[in-house]
Short mmCIF file of C-alpha atoms in Angstrom, two decimals:
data_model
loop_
_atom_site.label_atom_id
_atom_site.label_comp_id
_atom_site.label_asym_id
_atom_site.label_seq_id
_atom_site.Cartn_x
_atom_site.Cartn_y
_atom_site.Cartn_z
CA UNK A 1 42.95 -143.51 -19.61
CA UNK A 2 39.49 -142.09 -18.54
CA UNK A 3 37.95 -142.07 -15.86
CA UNK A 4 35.18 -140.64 -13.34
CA UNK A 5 36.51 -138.38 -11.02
CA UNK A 6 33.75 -138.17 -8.02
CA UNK A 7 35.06 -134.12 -7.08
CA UNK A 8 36.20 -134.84 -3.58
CA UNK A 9 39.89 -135.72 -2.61
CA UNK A 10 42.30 -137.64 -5.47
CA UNK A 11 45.25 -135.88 -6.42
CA UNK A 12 46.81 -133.88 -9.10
CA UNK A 13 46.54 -136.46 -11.77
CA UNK A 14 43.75 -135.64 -13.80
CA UNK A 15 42.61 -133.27 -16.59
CA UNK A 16 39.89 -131.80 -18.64
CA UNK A 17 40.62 -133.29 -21.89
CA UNK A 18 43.32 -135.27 -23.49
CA UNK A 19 45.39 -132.81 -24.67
CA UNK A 20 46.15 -131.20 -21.53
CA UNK A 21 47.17 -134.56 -20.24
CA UNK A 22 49.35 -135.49 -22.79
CA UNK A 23 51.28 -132.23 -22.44
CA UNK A 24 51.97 -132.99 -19.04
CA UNK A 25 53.62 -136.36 -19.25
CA UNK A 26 55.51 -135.06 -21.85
CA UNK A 27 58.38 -134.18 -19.26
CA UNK A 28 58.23 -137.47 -17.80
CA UNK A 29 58.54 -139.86 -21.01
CA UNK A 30 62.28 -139.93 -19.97
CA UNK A 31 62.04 -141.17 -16.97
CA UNK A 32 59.66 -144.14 -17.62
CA UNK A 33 62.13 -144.87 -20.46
CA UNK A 34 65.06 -145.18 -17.89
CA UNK A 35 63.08 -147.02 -15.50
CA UNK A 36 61.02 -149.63 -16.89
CA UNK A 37 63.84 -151.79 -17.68
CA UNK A 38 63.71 -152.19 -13.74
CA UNK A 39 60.21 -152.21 -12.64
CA UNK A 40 58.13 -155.42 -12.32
CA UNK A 41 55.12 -155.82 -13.62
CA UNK A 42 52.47 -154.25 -11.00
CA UNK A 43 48.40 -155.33 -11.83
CA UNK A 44 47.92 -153.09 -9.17
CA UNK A 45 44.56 -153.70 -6.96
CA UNK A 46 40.99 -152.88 -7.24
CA UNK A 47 37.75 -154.27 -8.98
CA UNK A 48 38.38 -153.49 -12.69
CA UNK A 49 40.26 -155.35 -15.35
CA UNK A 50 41.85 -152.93 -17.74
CA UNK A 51 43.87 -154.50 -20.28
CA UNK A 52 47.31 -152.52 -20.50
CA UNK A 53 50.86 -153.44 -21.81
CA UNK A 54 54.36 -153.19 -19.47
CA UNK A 55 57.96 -154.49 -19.72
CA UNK A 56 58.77 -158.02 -18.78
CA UNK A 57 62.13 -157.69 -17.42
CA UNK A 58 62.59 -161.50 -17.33
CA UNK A 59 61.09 -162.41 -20.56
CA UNK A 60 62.75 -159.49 -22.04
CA UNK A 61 59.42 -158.13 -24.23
CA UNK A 62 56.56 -156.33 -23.88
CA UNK A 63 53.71 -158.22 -22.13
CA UNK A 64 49.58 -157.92 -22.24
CA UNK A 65 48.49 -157.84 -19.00
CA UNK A 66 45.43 -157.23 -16.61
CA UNK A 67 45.72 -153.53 -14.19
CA UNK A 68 43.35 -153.80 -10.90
CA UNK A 69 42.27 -149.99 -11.46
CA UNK A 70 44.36 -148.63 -8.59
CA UNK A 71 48.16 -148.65 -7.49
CA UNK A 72 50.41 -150.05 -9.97
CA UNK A 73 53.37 -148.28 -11.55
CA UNK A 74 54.55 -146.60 -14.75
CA UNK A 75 55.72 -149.82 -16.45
CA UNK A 76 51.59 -149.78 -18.14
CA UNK A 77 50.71 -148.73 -21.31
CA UNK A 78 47.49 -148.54 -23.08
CA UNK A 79 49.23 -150.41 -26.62
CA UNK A 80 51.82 -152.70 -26.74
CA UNK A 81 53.40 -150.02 -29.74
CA UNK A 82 54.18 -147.69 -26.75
CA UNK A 83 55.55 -150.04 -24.77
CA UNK A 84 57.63 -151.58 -27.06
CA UNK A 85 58.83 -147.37 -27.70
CA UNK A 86 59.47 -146.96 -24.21
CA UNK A 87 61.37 -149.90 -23.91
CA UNK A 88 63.12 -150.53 -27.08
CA UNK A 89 66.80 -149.99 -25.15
CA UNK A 90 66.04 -152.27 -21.99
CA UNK A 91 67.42 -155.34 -24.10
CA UNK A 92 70.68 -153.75 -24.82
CA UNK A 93 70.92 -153.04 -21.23
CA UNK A 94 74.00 -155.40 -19.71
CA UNK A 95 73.26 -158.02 -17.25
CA UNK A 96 75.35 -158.71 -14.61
CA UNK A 97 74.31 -161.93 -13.70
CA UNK A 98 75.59 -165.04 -15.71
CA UNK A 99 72.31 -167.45 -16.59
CA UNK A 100 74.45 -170.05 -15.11
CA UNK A 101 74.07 -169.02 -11.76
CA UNK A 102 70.17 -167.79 -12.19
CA UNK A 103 67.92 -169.85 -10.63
CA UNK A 104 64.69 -171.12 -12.53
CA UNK A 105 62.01 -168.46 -11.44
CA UNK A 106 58.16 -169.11 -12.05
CA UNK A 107 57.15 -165.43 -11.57
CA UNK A 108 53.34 -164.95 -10.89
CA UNK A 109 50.45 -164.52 -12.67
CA UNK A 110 47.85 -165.69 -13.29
CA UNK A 111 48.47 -167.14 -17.22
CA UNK A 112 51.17 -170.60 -16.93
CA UNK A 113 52.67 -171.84 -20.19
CA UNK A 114 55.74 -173.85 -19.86
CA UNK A 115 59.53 -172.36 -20.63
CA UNK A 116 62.93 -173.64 -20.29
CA UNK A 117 65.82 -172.60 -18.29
CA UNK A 118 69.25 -174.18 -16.69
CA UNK A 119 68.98 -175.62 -14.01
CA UNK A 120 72.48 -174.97 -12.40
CA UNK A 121 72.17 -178.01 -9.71
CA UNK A 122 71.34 -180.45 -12.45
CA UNK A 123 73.42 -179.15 -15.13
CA UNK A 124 70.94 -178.93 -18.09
CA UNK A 125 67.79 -177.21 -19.47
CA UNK A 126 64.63 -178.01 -17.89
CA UNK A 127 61.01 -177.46 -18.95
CA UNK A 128 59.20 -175.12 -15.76
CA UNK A 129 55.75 -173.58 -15.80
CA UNK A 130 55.78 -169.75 -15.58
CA UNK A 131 52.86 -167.18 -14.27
CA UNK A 132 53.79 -165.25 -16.68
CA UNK A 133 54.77 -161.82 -15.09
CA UNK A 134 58.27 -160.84 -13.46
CA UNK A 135 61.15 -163.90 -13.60
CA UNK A 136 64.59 -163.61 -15.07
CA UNK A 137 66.09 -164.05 -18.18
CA UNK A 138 66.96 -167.78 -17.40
CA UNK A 139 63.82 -168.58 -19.48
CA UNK A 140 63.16 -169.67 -22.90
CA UNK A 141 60.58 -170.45 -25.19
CA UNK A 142 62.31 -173.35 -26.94
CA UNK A 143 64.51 -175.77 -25.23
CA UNK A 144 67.17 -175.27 -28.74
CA UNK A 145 67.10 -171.83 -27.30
CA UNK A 146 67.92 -172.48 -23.81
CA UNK A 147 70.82 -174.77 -24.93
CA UNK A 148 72.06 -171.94 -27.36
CA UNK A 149 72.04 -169.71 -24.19
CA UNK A 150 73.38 -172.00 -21.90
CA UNK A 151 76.76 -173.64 -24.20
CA UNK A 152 79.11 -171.96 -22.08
CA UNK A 153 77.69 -173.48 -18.67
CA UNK A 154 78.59 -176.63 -17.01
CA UNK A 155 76.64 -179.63 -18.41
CA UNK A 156 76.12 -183.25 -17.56
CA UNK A 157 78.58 -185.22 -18.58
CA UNK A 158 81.40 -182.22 -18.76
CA UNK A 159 84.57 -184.26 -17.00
CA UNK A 160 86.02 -182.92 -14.04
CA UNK A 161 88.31 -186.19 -13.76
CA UNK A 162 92.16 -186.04 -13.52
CA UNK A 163 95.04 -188.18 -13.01
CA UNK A 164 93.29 -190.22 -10.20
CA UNK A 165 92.11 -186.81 -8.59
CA UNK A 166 88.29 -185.42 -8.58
CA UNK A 167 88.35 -181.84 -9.60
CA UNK A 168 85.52 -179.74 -9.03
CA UNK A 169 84.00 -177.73 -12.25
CA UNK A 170 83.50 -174.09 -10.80
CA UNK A 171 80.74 -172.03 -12.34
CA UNK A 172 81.98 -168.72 -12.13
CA UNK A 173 85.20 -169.51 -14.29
CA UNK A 174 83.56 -173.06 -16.22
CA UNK A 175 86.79 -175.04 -15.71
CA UNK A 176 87.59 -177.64 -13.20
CA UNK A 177 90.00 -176.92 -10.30
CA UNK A 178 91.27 -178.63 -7.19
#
């Protein structure tokens, strides 16, 4: 990215041409390819509206977003082709939280469009709105894709009735129990 560098103060971050920048994050592609899996989305702060690329770790994808200018993190990229590069093995990366137990998480943002995700206190898919930045992965652009997701999690209707007893349907195992 270019910018104006004013002479006084800053740090070590900036070059005289392209070239010499690009060798020097050379030795750090590795680590932003380990790490943006994690990192949320960060806009940053400051007066200018850059349009850059980073990993949604909830949505799972590579996102368009708006950087401030200042701050921010390593999960930005100037094309969504590099981020997609630098990110191609966060999806194969192993949850360890079931969807059935994630709660339904609007993120922030400032772009809403609706999604779905199970709701585990009313037992189906419901239609939230979401900011569009950060989240989980309890969220899905079709409900059909939600109810895919969510087959193997308690559901209206699912019977926890016995011989004259009430069992309780525990989420961590999905089958009812005393």
């Amino acid at each position: 990215m270019i910018f104006r560098y004013g002479g006084k103060g800053g740090n070590a971050n900036r070059f005289p041409t392209k070239e010499d920048c690009e060798e020097a994050i050379t030795d750090c592609a590795q680590e932003v390819e380990e790490d943006i899996c994690k990192m949320l989305l960060d806009v940053g702060y400051g007066g200018s509206h850059f349009e850059l690329f980073g990993y949604d770790k909830g949505a799972r994808m590579c996102k368009k977003f708006l950087y401030g200018g200042e701050g921010g993190n390593r999960n930005a990229f100037e094309t969504l082709q590099q981020c997609e590069e630098a990110s191609m093995n966060c999806s194969t990366i192993e949850e360890e939280e079931d969807i059935c137990q994630m709660p339904l998480e609007e993120g922030y943002g400032e772009v809403d469009f609706w999604l779905y995700g199970y709701d585990k206190n009313a037992r189906i898919c419901k239609q939230f709105l979401y900011g569009g930045v950060g989240g989980n992965r309890n969220a899905f652009q079709t409900l059909q894709q939600c109810v895919e997701a969510s087959k193997d999690c308690p559901q209206i209707g699912m019977s926890c009735l016995g011989a004259n007893s009430l069992f309780v349907c525990a989420y961590s195992s999905r089958r009812c129990s005393f």
